[in-house]
Amino acid sequence: MKMILALGLVLITTGCVTSTVDEMVFNEPLAGIGDSTVVILGRRHASDYETEPDFIKCVGDHISRRDNSITVINEIDFINSLYPWFEPRTAPLHPEDITRLLEQDPVAQRMLELKTEYMIWVDGVTVQSDSAGSMTCGIGPGGAGCFGFGTWSNDSNYEAVIWDFTDQAEVGRVNTTATGQSYMPAVVVPIPIIAPVQGTACDGIGDQLLEFLSSEY
Amino acid sequence: MRSMTSGPDIRALGVALLLALLAGCGPNTVKVEGNFPAPLMEPIPLTLGVWYPEDFANHEFSDEAKTRSEPSWLVSTGDAQVAMWDTLLAGMFTDMVHMRGEPASGQMNQLVNAVLIPHVDELQYAIPQHTNIKVYEIWMRYRFELVTTSGEPIAEWTMAAYGKTPTAFLRSDQAAVNLAAVMALRDAGANFATSFTRVPDVAAWMDGGQQAIDNPPAEVDQALDAPPETEKAEVDS
């Protein structure tokens, strides 16, 4: 009974999200990626935003959770093991740049050890906009409380570009956008009704990548 | 009624409260800490000496608040600088040696192909309160001197490094500035590792000094173990 109540409360206090996913696949592997590994990396070239590391982890976890035969290499571990070749300054921008990278024996050797077949570059960000409303909180001898109403909108826009490491070519592109409105009414206690915008974008992009990488989807 | 708190306890609590209030008035202090990976590359066949000047090894950056609503900042990067450059140079060159003294004529030192002396000429930072962009940024300009063991210049050049990190839920300003500084240090390492041999004066020296590179100084270890008189004789000769 308590579980049902808790679930009901979560559903009530979750805002609505609208999401769109576009996919372009040029060369899909028919039997999944087999023993090979995949790495998901965030693009961090733009001056005014960064693709959130949490989002990259979320997509990787989503793929691993749905198909545990797929090995997703942790982004930080991958970047550290190939330092300094995947820093924002040095990271390859085009699939052809992989050739230049593999000309260096230690890099080629490390890539062989990691068995990386697909490199997925995710570029995008979740931003908060259109915030409105006001809230006042106070504290006194009798207790504390808030009164007011706040609302804001979150917009996610991410694009994942899939590179085939062996063929050194781009083999697919997935784009996802998600928008949601969150609310926070407060009568003594503030009740946040949060729209899981970034989570929805993560699930959307993760599902599309699974269709590409997994033989089960 | 008996009090639950004794006199000394109240005084200690008062002192703690006062200290907490005073701490709130001080600058935001960040001692930059991070892990720096070794570079994955073929080592350049050189025995490189490195000399960290005192202002580099203890480098810190301070910024006084311009208004009462802005905090002052004190960012210490010295230890992190040394940790990063030690890791990078040890992986970039066949051998890396810490020099005993600043290269100069008459200074007793180990025998190496050249000595690198890094300097931080400038450091700037930006936090979301300054820019209204939800990104913390650190920008540094390095100046490098490559000299012989007797201090004669081989090359001198500057290099920029940049690091940024986005705002995150429950991440303090200090933690974000630390992360941005670590990113800037990593960027400095990446920039140095990929551009060192392309610095014109360095490239010319490496081309001209190929003979020295082909015969790296085997006496480094002996020079380190030798008594001071022997070393003096080696340096003087």
Short mmCIF file of C-alpha atoms in Angstrom, two decimals, chain B residues 3-203:
data_model
loop_
_atom_site.label_atom_id
_atom_site.label_comp_id
_atom_site.label_asym_id
_atom_site.label_seq_id
_atom_site.Cartn_x
_atom_site.Cartn_y
_atom_site.Cartn_z
CA SER B 3 21.78 24.20 32.70
CA MET B 4 22.77 21.50 30.21
CA THR B 5 25.73 23.55 29.00
CA SER B 6 28.61 24.51 31.24
CA GLY B 7 30.46 27.87 31.13
CA PRO B 8 33.52 26.72 29.15
CA ASP B 9 31.21 24.98 26.64
CA ILE B 10 29.34 28.23 26.00
CA ARG B 11 32.63 30.10 25.54
CA ALA B 12 33.88 27.44 23.10
CA LEU B 13 30.59 27.64 21.20
CA GLY B 14 30.89 31.44 21.09
CA VAL B 15 34.45 31.24 19.77
CA ALA B 16 33.40 28.68 17.14
CA LEU B 17 30.51 30.90 16.04
CA LEU B 18 32.78 33.94 15.84
CA LEU B 19 35.34 31.97 13.80
CA ALA B 20 32.58 30.76 11.48
CA LEU B 21 31.38 34.35 10.99
CA LEU B 22 34.92 35.58 10.36
CA ALA B 23 35.53 32.73 7.93
CA GLY B 24 32.51 33.96 6.00
CA CYS B 25 34.29 37.30 5.55
CA GLY B 26 37.48 35.76 4.09
CA PRO B 27 38.22 35.05 0.45
CA ASN B 28 37.14 31.89 -1.36
CA THR B 29 40.28 29.77 -1.17
CA VAL B 30 40.94 26.98 -3.66
CA LYS B 31 43.98 24.72 -3.51
CA VAL B 32 43.85 23.06 -6.90
CA GLU B 33 43.95 19.27 -6.68
CA GLY B 34 43.54 16.68 -9.39
CA ASN B 35 44.91 13.55 -11.02
CA PHE B 36 46.90 13.95 -14.18
CA PRO B 37 47.39 11.00 -16.53
CA ALA B 38 50.72 10.20 -18.19
CA PRO B 39 50.82 11.05 -21.91
CA LEU B 40 50.38 8.22 -24.39
CA MET B 41 53.13 8.92 -26.93
CA GLU B 42 56.53 7.82 -28.18
CA PRO B 43 59.04 9.51 -25.87
CA ILE B 44 61.17 12.19 -27.50
CA PRO B 45 64.76 10.89 -27.32
CA LEU B 46 66.07 13.62 -25.04
CA THR B 47 67.18 13.87 -21.44
CA LEU B 48 65.31 16.94 -20.35
CA GLY B 49 66.10 18.81 -17.18
CA VAL B 50 63.38 20.83 -15.54
CA TRP B 51 63.71 23.74 -13.17
CA TYR B 52 60.62 25.09 -11.46
CA PRO B 53 61.18 28.69 -10.32
CA GLU B 54 59.84 29.42 -6.84
CA ASP B 55 57.01 31.60 -8.11
CA PHE B 56 55.94 28.73 -10.40
CA ALA B 57 56.14 25.96 -7.80
CA ASN B 58 54.18 28.12 -5.35
CA HIS B 59 52.00 29.79 -7.92
CA GLU B 60 48.82 31.34 -6.65
CA PHE B 61 46.34 33.79 -8.00
CA SER B 62 44.37 36.26 -5.94
CA ASP B 63 41.56 38.60 -6.86
CA GLU B 64 40.11 41.19 -4.51
CA ALA B 65 36.34 41.66 -4.57
CA LYS B 66 35.29 44.85 -6.35
CA THR B 67 31.87 45.04 -4.67
CA ARG B 68 30.55 43.81 -1.32
CA SER B 69 28.33 41.23 -3.00
CA GLU B 70 31.29 39.60 -4.82
CA PRO B 71 33.68 37.28 -2.99
CA SER B 72 37.48 37.59 -3.14
CA TRP B 73 39.39 34.63 -4.52
CA LEU B 74 42.69 32.95 -3.73
CA VAL B 75 43.52 30.11 -6.10
CA SER B 76 46.72 28.12 -5.40
CA THR B 77 47.84 26.16 -8.44
CA GLY B 78 51.53 25.57 -7.55
CA ASP B 79 51.36 21.96 -6.31
CA ALA B 80 49.01 20.94 -9.11
CA GLN B 81 51.27 22.66 -11.69
CA VAL B 82 54.30 20.69 -10.48
CA ALA B 83 52.33 17.42 -10.34
CA MET B 84 51.00 17.87 -13.88
CA TRP B 85 54.30 18.94 -15.47
CA ASP B 86 56.25 16.18 -13.68
CA THR B 87 53.85 13.54 -15.01
CA LEU B 88 53.72 15.02 -18.51
CA LEU B 89 57.48 15.57 -19.00
CA ALA B 90 58.37 12.15 -17.55
CA GLY B 91 56.17 10.54 -20.20
CA MET B 92 57.11 12.89 -23.05
CA PHE B 93 60.90 12.47 -22.90
CA THR B 94 63.23 9.49 -22.57
CA ASP B 95 64.46 10.92 -19.27
CA MET B 96 63.36 13.79 -17.10
CA VAL B 97 65.62 15.18 -14.40
CA HIS B 98 64.88 17.77 -11.72
CA MET B 99 67.77 20.23 -11.72
CA ARG B 100 69.49 21.00 -8.42
CA GLY B 101 69.79 24.69 -9.17
CA GLU B 102 68.72 27.29 -11.68
CA PRO B 103 70.81 26.80 -14.84
CA ALA B 104 73.62 29.34 -14.95
CA SER B 105 77.33 29.35 -15.70
CA GLY B 106 79.18 27.95 -12.71
CA GLN B 107 76.04 26.28 -11.29
CA MET B 108 76.64 22.61 -10.51
CA ASN B 109 73.91 20.57 -12.16
CA GLN B 110 73.20 17.20 -13.69
CA LEU B 111 74.12 16.65 -17.33
CA VAL B 112 71.10 16.90 -19.59
CA ASN B 113 70.37 17.85 -23.22
CA ALA B 114 68.45 20.97 -22.22
CA VAL B 115 66.60 22.47 -19.31
CA LEU B 116 62.96 23.59 -19.44
CA ILE B 117 61.94 26.48 -17.20
CA PRO B 118 58.17 27.07 -17.12
CA HIS B 119 56.52 30.30 -15.96
CA VAL B 120 52.87 31.27 -15.51
CA ASP B 121 52.78 34.81 -16.88
CA GLU B 122 49.05 35.36 -16.52
CA LEU B 123 45.95 33.69 -15.10
CA GLN B 124 42.38 34.84 -15.50
CA TYR B 125 39.17 33.31 -14.25
CA ALA B 126 35.47 33.85 -14.85
CA ILE B 127 32.57 32.58 -12.79
CA PRO B 128 28.86 32.69 -13.72
CA GLN B 129 28.36 35.82 -11.56
CA HIS B 130 30.80 37.67 -13.88
CA THR B 131 29.57 36.46 -17.25
CA ASN B 132 25.95 35.31 -16.83
CA ILE B 133 26.99 32.13 -18.63
CA LYS B 134 26.69 28.95 -16.60
CA VAL B 135 30.34 28.06 -17.07
CA TYR B 136 33.39 28.48 -14.81
CA GLU B 137 36.53 29.30 -16.79
CA ILE B 138 40.28 29.48 -16.14
CA TRP B 139 42.70 30.83 -18.71
CA MET B 140 46.48 30.76 -18.31
CA ARG B 141 49.38 32.02 -20.36
CA TYR B 142 52.61 30.10 -19.91
CA ARG B 143 56.08 31.19 -20.93
CA PHE B 144 58.71 28.53 -21.44
CA GLU B 145 62.47 28.94 -21.53
CA LEU B 146 64.56 26.14 -22.97
CA VAL B 147 68.17 26.66 -21.96
CA THR B 148 71.47 24.80 -21.77
CA THR B 149 72.77 23.62 -18.39
CA SER B 150 74.86 26.80 -18.25
CA GLY B 151 71.76 28.93 -18.77
CA GLU B 152 72.31 29.92 -22.41
CA PRO B 153 68.95 30.35 -24.18
CA ILE B 154 67.88 27.82 -26.82
CA ALA B 155 64.25 28.85 -27.23
CA GLU B 156 61.60 30.91 -25.54
CA TRP B 157 57.91 30.79 -26.37
CA THR B 158 54.47 31.35 -24.90
CA MET B 159 51.47 29.04 -24.81
CA ALA B 160 47.86 29.46 -23.72
CA ALA B 161 45.77 26.97 -21.77
CA TYR B 162 42.05 27.05 -21.14
CA GLY B 163 39.72 25.04 -18.95
CA LYS B 164 36.03 25.30 -18.27
CA THR B 165 33.37 23.41 -16.39
CA PRO B 166 29.61 23.88 -16.34
CA THR B 167 27.57 24.69 -13.27
CA ALA B 168 26.13 21.63 -11.60
CA PHE B 169 23.54 21.01 -8.94
CA LEU B 170 25.11 21.01 -5.44
CA ARG B 171 28.61 21.88 -6.75
CA SER B 172 30.19 24.77 -4.87
CA ASP B 173 31.99 27.67 -6.57
CA GLN B 174 35.28 26.38 -5.12
CA ALA B 175 34.79 22.85 -6.48
CA ALA B 176 33.86 24.24 -9.90
CA VAL B 177 36.91 26.57 -10.01
CA ASN B 178 39.11 23.61 -8.99
CA LEU B 179 37.68 21.50 -11.80
CA ALA B 180 38.12 24.32 -14.32
CA ALA B 181 41.76 24.72 -13.19
CA VAL B 182 42.37 20.97 -13.57
CA MET B 183 40.89 21.16 -17.08
CA ALA B 184 43.16 24.12 -17.85
CA LEU B 185 46.20 22.17 -16.62
CA ARG B 186 45.23 19.17 -18.73
CA ASP B 187 44.81 21.50 -21.71
CA ALA B 188 48.25 22.97 -21.02
CA GLY B 189 49.72 19.46 -21.05
CA ALA B 190 47.90 18.57 -24.26
CA ASN B 191 48.99 21.79 -25.95
CA PHE B 192 52.61 21.36 -24.87
CA ALA B 193 52.78 17.67 -25.83
CA THR B 194 51.43 18.31 -29.32
CA SER B 195 53.32 21.53 -30.07
CA PHE B 196 56.77 21.19 -28.44
CA THR B 197 58.60 19.83 -31.48
CA ARG B 198 56.85 22.39 -33.72
CA VAL B 199 58.18 25.44 -31.88
CA PRO B 200 60.54 26.84 -34.58
CA ASP B 201 63.55 27.40 -32.29
CA VAL B 202 63.08 24.02 -30.62
CA ALA B 203 62.77 22.29 -34.01
#
